[in-house]
PDB file of C-alpha atoms in Angstrom:
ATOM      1  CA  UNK A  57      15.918  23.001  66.078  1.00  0.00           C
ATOM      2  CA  UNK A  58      12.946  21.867  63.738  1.00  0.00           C
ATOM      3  CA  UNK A  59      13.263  18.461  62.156  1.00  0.00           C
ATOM      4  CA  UNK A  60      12.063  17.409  58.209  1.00  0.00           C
ATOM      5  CA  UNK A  61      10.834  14.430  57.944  1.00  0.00           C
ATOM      6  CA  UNK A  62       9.778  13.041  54.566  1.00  0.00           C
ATOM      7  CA  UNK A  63       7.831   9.987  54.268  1.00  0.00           C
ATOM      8  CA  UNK A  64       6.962   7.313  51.677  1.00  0.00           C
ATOM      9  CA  UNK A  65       3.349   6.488  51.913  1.00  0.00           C
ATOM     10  CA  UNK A  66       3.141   4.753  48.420  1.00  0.00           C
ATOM     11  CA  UNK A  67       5.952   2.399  49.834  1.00  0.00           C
ATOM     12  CA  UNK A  68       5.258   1.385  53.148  1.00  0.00           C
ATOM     13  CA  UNK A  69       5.407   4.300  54.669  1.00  0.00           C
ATOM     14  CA  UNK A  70       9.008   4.772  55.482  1.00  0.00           C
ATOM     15  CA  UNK A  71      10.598   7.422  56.359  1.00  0.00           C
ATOM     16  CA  UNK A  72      12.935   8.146  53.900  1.00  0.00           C
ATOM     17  CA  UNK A  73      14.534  11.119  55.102  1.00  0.00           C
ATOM     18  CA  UNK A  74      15.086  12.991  59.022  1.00  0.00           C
ATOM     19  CA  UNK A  75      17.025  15.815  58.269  1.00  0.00           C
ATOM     20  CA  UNK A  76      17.691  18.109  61.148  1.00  0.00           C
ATOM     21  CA  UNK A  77      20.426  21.360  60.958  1.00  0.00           C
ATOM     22  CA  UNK A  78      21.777  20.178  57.521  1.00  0.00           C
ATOM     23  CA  UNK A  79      22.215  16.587  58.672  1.00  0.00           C
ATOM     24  CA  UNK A  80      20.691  13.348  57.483  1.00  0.00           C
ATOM     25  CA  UNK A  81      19.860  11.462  60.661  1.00  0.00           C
ATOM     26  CA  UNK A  82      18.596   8.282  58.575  1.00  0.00           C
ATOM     27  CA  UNK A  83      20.789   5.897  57.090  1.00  0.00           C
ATOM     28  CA  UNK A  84      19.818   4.083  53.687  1.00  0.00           C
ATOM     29  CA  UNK A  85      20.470   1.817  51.374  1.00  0.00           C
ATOM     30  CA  UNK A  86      19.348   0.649  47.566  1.00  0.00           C
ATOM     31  CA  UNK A  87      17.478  -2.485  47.154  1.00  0.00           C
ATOM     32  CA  UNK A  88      15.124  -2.423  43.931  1.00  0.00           C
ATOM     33  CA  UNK A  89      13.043  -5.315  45.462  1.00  0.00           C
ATOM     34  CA  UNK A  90      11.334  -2.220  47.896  1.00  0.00           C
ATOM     35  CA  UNK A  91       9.306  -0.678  45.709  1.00  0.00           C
ATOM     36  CA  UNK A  92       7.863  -3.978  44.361  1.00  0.00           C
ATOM     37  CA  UNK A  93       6.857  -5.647  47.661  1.00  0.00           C
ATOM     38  CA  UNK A  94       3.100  -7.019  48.784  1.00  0.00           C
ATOM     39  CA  UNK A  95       2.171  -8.206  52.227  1.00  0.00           C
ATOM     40  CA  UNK A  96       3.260 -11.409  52.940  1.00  0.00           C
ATOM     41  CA  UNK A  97       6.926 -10.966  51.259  1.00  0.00           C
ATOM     42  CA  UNK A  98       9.963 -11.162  53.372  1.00  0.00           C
ATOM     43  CA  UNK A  99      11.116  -8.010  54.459  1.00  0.00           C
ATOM     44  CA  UNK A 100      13.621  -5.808  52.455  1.00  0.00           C
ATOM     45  CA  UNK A 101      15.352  -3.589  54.294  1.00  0.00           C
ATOM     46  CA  UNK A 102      15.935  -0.315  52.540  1.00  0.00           C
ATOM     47  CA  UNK A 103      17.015   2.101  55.708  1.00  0.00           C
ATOM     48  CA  UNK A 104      15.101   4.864  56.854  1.00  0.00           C
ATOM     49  CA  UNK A 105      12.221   4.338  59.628  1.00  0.00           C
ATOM     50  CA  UNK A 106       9.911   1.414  58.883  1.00  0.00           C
ATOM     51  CA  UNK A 107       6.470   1.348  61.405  1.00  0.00           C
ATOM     52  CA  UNK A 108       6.675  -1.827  62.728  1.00  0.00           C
ATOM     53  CA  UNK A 109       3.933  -3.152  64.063  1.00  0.00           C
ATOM     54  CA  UNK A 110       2.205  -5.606  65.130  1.00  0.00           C
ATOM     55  CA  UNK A 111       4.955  -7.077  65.408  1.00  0.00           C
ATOM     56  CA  UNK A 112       8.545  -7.020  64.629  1.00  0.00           C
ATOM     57  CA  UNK A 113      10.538 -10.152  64.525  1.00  0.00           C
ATOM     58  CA  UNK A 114       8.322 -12.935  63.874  1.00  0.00           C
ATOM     59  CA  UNK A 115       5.626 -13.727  61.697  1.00  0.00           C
ATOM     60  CA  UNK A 116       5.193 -11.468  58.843  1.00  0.00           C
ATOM     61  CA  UNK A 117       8.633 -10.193  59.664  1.00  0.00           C
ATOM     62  CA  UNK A 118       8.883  -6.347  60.287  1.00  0.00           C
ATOM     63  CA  UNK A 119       5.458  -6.444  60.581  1.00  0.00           C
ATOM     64  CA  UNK A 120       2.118  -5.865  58.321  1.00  0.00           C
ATOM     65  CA  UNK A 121       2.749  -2.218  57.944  1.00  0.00           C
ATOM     66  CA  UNK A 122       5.543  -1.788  56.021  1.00  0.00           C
ATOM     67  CA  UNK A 123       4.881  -3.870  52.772  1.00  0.00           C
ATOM     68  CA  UNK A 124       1.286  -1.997  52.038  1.00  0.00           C
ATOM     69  CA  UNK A 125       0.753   1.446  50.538  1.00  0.00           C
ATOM     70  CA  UNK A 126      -0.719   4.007  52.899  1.00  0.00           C
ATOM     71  CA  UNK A 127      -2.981   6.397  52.499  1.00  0.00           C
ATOM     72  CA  UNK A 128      -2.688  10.295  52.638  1.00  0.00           C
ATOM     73  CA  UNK A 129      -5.619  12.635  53.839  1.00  0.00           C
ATOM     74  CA  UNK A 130      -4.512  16.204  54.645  1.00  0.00           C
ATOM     75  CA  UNK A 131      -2.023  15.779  57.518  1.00  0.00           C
ATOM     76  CA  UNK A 132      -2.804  12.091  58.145  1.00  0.00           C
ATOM     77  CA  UNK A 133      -1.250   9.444  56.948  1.00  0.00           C
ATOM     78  CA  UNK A 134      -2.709   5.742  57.470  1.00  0.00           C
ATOM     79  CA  UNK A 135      -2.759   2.373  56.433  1.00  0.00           C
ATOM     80  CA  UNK A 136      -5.216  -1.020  56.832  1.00  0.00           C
ATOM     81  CA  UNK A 137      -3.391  -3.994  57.895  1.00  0.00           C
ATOM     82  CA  UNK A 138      -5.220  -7.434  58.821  1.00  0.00           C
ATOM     83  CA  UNK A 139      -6.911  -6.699  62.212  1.00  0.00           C
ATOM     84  CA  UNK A 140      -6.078  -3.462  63.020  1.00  0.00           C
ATOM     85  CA  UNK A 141      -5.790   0.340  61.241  1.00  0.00           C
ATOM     86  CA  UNK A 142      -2.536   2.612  62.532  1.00  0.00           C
ATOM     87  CA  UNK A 143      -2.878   6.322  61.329  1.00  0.00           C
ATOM     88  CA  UNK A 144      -0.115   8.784  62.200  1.00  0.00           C
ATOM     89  CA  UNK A 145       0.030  12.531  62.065  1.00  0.00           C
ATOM     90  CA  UNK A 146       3.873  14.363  62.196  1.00  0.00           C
ATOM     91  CA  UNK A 147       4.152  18.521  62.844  1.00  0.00           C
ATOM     92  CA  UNK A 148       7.674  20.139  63.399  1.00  0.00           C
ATOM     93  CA  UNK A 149       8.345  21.880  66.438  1.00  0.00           C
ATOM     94  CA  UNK A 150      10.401  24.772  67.405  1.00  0.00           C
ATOM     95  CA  UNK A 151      12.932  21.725  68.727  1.00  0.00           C
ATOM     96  CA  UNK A 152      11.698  18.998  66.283  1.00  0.00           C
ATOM     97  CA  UNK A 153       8.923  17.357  65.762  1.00  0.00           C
ATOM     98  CA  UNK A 154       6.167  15.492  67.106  1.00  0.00           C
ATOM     99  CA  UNK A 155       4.272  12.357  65.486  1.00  0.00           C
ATOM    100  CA  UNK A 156       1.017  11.164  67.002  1.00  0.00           C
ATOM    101  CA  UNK A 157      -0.155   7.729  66.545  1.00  0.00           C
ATOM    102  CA  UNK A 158      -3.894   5.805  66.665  1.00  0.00           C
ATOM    103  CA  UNK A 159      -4.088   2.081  66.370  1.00  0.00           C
ATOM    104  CA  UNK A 160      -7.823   1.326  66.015  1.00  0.00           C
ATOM    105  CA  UNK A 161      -8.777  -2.203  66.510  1.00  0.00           C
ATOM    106  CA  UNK A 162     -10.933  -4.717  68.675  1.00  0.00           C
ATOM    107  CA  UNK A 163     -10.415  -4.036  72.382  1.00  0.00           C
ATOM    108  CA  UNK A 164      -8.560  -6.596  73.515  1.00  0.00           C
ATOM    109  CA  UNK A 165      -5.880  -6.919  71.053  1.00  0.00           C
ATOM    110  CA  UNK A 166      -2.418  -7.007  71.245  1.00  0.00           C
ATOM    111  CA  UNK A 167       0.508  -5.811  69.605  1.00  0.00           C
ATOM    112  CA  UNK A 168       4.151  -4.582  69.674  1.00  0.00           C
ATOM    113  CA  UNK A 169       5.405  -1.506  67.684  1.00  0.00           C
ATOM    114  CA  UNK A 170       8.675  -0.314  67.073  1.00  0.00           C
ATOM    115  CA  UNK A 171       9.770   2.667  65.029  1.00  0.00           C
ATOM    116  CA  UNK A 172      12.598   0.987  63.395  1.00  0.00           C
ATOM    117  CA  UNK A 173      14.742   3.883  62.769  1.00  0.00           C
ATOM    118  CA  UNK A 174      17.956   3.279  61.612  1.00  0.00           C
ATOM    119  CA  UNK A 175      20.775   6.139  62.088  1.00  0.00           C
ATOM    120  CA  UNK A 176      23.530   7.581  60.229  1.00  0.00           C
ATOM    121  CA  UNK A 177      25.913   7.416  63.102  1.00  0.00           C
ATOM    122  CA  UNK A 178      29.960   7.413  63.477  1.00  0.00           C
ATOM    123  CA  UNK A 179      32.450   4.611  64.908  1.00  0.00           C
ATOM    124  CA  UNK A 180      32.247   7.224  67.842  1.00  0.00           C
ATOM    125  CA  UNK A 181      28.534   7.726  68.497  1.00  0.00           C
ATOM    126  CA  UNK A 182      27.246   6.800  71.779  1.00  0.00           C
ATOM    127  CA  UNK A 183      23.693   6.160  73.226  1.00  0.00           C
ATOM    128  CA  UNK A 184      22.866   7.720  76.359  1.00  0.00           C
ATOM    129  CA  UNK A 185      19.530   6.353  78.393  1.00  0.00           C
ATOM    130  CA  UNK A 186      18.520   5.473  82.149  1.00  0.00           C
ATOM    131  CA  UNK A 187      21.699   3.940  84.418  1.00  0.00           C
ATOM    132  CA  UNK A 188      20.330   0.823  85.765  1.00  0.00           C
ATOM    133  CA  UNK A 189      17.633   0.496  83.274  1.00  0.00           C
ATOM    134  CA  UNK A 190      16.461  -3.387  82.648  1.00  0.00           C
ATOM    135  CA  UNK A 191      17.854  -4.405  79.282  1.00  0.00           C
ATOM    136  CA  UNK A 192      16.557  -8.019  77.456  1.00  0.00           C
ATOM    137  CA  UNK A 193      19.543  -9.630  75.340  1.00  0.00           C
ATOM    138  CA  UNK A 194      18.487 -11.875  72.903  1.00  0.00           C
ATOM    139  CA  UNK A 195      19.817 -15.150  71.595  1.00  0.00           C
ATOM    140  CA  UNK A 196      22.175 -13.725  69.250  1.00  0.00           C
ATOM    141  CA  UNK A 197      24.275 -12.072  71.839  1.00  0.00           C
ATOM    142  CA  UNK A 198      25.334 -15.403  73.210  1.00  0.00           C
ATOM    143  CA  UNK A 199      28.920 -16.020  71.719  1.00  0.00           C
ATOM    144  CA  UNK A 200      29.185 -12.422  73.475  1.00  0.00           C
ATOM    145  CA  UNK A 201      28.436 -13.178  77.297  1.00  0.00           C
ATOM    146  CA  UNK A 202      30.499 -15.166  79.566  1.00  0.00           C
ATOM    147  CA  UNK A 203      28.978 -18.584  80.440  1.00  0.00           C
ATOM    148  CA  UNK A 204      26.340 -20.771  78.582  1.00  0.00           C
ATOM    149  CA  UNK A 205      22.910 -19.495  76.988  1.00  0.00           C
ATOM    150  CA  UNK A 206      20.758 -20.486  79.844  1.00  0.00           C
ATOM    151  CA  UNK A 207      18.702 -23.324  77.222  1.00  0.00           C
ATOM    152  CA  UNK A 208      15.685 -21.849  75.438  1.00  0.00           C
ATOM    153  CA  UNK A 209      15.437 -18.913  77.201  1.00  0.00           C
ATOM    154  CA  UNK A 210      14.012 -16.241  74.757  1.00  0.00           C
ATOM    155  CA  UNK A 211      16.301 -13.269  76.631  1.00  0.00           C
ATOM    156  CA  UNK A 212      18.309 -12.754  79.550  1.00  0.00           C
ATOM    157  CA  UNK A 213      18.545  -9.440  81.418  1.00  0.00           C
ATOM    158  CA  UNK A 214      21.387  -7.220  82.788  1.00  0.00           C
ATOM    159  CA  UNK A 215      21.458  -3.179  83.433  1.00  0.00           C
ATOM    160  CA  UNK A 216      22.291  -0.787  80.667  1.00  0.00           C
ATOM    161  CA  UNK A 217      24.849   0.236  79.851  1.00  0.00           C
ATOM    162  CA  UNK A 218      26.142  -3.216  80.348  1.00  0.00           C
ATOM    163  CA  UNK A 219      23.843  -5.481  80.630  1.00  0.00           C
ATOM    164  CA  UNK A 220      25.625  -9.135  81.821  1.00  0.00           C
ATOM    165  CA  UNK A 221      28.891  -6.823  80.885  1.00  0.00           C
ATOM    166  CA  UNK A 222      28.194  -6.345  77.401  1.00  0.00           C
ATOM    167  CA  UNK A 223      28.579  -2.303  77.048  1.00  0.00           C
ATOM    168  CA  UNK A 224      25.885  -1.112  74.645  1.00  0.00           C
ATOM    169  CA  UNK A 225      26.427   2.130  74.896  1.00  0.00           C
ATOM    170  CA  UNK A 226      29.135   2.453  72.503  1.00  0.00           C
ATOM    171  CA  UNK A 227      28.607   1.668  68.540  1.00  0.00           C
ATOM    172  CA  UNK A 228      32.317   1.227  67.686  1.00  0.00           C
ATOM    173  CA  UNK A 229      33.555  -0.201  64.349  1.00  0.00           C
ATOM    174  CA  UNK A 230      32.260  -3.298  62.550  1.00  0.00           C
ATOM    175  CA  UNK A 231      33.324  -6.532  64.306  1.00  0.00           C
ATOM    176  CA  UNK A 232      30.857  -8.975  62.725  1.00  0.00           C
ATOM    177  CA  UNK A 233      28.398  -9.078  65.659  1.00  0.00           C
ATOM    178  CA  UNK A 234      24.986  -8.199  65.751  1.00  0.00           C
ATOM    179  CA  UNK A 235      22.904  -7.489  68.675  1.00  0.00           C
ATOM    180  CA  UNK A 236      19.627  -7.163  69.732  1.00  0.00           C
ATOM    181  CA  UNK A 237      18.737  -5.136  73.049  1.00  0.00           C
ATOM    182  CA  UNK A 238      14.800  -3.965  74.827  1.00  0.00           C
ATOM    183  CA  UNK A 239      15.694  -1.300  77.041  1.00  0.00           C
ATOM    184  CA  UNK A 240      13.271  -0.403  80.039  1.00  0.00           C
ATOM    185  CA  UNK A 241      13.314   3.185  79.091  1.00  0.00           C
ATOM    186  CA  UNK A 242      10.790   5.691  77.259  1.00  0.00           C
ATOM    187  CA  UNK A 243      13.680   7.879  76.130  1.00  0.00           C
ATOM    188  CA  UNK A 244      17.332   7.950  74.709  1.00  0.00           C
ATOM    189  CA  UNK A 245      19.701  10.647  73.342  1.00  0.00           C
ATOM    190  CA  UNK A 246      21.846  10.510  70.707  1.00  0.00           C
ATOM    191  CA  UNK A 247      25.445  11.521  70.895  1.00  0.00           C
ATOM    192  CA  UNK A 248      27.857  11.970  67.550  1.00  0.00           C
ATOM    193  CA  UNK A 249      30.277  14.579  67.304  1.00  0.00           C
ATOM    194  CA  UNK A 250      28.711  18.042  68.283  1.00  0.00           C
ATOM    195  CA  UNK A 251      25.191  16.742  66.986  1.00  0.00           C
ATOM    196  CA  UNK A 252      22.168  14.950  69.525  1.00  0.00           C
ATOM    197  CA  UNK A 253      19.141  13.890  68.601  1.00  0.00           C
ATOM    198  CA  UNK A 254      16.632  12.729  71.249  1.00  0.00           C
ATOM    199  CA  UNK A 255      13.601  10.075  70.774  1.00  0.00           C
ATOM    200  CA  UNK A 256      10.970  10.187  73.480  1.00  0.00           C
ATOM    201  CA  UNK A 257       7.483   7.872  73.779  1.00  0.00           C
ATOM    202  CA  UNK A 258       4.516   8.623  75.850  1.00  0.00           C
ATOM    203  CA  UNK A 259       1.540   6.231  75.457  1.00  0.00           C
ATOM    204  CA  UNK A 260      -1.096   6.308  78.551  1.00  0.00           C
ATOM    205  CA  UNK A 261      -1.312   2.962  80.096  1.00  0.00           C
ATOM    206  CA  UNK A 262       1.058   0.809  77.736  1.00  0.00           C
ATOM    207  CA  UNK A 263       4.424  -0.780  77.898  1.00  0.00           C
ATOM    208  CA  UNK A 264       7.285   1.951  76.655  1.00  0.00           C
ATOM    209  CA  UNK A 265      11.046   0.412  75.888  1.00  0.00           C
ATOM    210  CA  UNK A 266      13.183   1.211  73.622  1.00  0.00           C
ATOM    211  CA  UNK A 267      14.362  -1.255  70.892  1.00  0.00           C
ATOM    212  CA  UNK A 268      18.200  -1.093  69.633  1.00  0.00           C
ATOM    213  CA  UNK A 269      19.394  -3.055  66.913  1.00  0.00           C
ATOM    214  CA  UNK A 270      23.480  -2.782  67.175  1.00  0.00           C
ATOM    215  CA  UNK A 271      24.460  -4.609  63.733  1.00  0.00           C
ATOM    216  CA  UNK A 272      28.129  -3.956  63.401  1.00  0.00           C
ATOM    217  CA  UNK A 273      29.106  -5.615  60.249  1.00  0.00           C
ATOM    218  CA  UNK A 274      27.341  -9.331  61.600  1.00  0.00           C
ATOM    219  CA  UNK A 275      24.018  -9.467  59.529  1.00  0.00           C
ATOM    220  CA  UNK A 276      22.994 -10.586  57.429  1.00  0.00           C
ATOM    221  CA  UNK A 277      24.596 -13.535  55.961  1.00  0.00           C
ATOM    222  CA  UNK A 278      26.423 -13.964  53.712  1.00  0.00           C
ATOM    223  CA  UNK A 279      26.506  -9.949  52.839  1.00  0.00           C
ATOM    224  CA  UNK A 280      26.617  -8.258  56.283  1.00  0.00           C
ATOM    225  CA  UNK A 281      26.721  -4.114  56.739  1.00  0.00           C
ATOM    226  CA  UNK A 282      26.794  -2.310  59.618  1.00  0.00           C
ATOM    227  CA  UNK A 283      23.303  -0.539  60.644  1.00  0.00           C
ATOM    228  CA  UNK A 284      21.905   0.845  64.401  1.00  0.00           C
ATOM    229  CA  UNK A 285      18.520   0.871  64.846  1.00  0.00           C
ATOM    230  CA  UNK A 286      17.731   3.214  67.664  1.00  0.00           C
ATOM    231  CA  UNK A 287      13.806   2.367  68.663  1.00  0.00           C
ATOM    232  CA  UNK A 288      11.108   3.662  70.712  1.00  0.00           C
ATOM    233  CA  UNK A 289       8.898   0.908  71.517  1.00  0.00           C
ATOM    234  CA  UNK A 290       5.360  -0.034  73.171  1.00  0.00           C
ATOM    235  CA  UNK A 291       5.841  -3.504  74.450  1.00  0.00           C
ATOM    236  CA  UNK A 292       9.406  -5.459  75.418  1.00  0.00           C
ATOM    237  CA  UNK A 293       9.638  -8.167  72.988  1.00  0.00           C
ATOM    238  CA  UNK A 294      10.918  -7.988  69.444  1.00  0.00           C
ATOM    239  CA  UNK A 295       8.258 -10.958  68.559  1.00  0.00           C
ATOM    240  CA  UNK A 296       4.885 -10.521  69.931  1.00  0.00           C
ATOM    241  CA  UNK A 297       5.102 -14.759  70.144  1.00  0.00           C
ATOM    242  CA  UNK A 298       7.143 -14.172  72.640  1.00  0.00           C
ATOM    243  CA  UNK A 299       5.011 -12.235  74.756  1.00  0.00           C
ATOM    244  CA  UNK A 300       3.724 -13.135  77.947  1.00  0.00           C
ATOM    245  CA  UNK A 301      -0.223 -14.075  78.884  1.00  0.00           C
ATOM    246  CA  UNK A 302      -0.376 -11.475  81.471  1.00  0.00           C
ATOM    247  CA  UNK A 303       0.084  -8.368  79.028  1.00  0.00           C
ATOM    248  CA  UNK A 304       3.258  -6.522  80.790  1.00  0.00           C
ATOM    249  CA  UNK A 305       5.098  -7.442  77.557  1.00  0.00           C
ATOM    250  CA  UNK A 306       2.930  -5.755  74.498  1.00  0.00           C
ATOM    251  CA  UNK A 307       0.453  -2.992  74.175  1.00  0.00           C
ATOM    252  CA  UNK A 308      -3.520  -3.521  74.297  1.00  0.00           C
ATOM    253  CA  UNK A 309      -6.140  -1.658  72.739  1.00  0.00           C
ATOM    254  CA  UNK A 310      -8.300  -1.184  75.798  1.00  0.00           C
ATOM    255  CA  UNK A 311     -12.555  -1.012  75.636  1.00  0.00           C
ATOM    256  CA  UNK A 312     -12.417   2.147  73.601  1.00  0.00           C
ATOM    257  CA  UNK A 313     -10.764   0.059  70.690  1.00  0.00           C
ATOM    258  CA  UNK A 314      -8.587   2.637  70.418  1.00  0.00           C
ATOM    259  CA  UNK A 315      -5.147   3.702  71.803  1.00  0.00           C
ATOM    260  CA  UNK A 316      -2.947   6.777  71.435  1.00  0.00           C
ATOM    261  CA  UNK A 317       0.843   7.569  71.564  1.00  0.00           C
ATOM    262  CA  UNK A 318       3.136  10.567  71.001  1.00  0.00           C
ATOM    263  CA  UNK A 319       6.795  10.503  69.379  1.00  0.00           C
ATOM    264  CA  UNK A 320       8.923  13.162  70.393  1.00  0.00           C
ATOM    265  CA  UNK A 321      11.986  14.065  68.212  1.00  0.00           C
ATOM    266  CA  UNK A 322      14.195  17.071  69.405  1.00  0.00           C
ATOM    267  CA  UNK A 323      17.469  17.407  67.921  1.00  0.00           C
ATOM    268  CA  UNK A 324      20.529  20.125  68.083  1.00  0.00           C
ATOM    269  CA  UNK A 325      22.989  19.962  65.290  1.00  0.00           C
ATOM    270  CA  UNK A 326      26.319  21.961  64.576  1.00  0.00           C
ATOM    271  CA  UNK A 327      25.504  24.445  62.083  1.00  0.00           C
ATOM    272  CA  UNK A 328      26.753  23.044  58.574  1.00  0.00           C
TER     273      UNK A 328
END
């Protein structure tokens, strides 16, 4: 089933909408403070799909991307960001769509990226990926696992769906937790109702995970909603700080000072 996507290039370049058999995949919110931000400001979170990259936890927060105004050239979209360039291209497909990536920068450098989509989804959606994958928890699942935070650790790892017995599969109503999860996977599906959508990555030579933000009703403070962020990611770390010297954790432009990556959206939807 093809997928519309409509993106914001004066604004970031969000995704604004992912629309898909009469359904709105994204989910969104209203924050005036959006359309007036400049790099450097602390991220506003408006919904939708944010590019984040190099980075995204950490220092600037979401990323350089997503405060500065792309450009738009035919069917390319791209934007110039301290150190590196990222320029995107996105064509539906009989199924979906496809959106291929170039990061152009010195070889040698490193970075995470995340597309930071956050869904639409149900008390009963579910996300389906690899049994048995590696999954990182982060700090703030904690209160949530049985036994002390093992000190400064910056994750700890289980198997999805349950890593350390904490079922992320399931989205569920709010409960005032908030979770962060890097799955060892370059592909997940989508379940609500009658309706999937599938996200696949495929980058030559770098790091794939996927990146899932469960927020059910516990950020942010003091005025908390519920959100899921469902994504695909090259490297394993939500801060690129946080990354390890030997490279297995983020992506690296290689000699050619260039590297590639395909998104692969493919959805089926009830008719509406």
């Amino acid at each position: 089933m093809p997928v519309e996507i409509v993106t914001d290039p004066a604004h970031g370049g969000r995704w604004t909408s992912l629309r898909a058999g009469g359904r709105e995949w994204l989910w969104r919110r209203a924050d005036p403070r959006r359309a007036r931000v400049s790099p450097g400001d602390a991220f506003v979170d408006a919904g939708g799909l944010e590019e984040c990259v190099p980075t995204v936890r950490g220092t600037p927060d979401h990323g350089d991307a997503w405060s500065r105004t792309w450009s738009r050239e035919g069917d390319a979209e791209r934007v110039e960001c301290d150190g590196f360039a990222l320029t995107r291209r996105i064509r539906a497909t009989g199924e979906g769509a496809e959106v291929d990536y170039a990061l152009t920068a010195d070889p040698g450098f490193r970075f995470v990226w995340a597309a930071h989509a956050l869904l639409d989804l149900s008390e009963q959606a579910t996300l389906h990926a690899r049994d048995g994958a590696r999954t990182r928890l982060f700090p703030e699942a904690a209160p949530l696992l049985p036994g002390p935070w093992p000190g400064d650790a910056p994750w700890v790892e289980g198997d999805w769906p349950a890593p350390r017995g904490l079922a992320l599969d399931r989205l569920g109503p709010a409960d005032g937790t908030a979770v962060g999860a890097v799955v060892d996977t370059a592909r997940v599906c989508v379940h609500d109702g009658a309706d999937r959508l599938s996200l696949a990555l495929e980058a030559d030579g770098q790091p794939r995970s996927l990146a899932l933000w469960r927020n059910l009703g516990g950020f942010p403070a003091p005025n908390p909603y519920r959100s899921t962020g469902v994504e695909p990611m090259l490297g394993r770390v939500f801060d690129l700080a946080d990354a390890g010297e030997d490279g297995d954790d983020t992506a690296r432009v290689p000699a050619s000072g260039e590297v590639r990556w395909r998104l692969t959206l493919t959805a089926h939807c009830r008719c509406p």
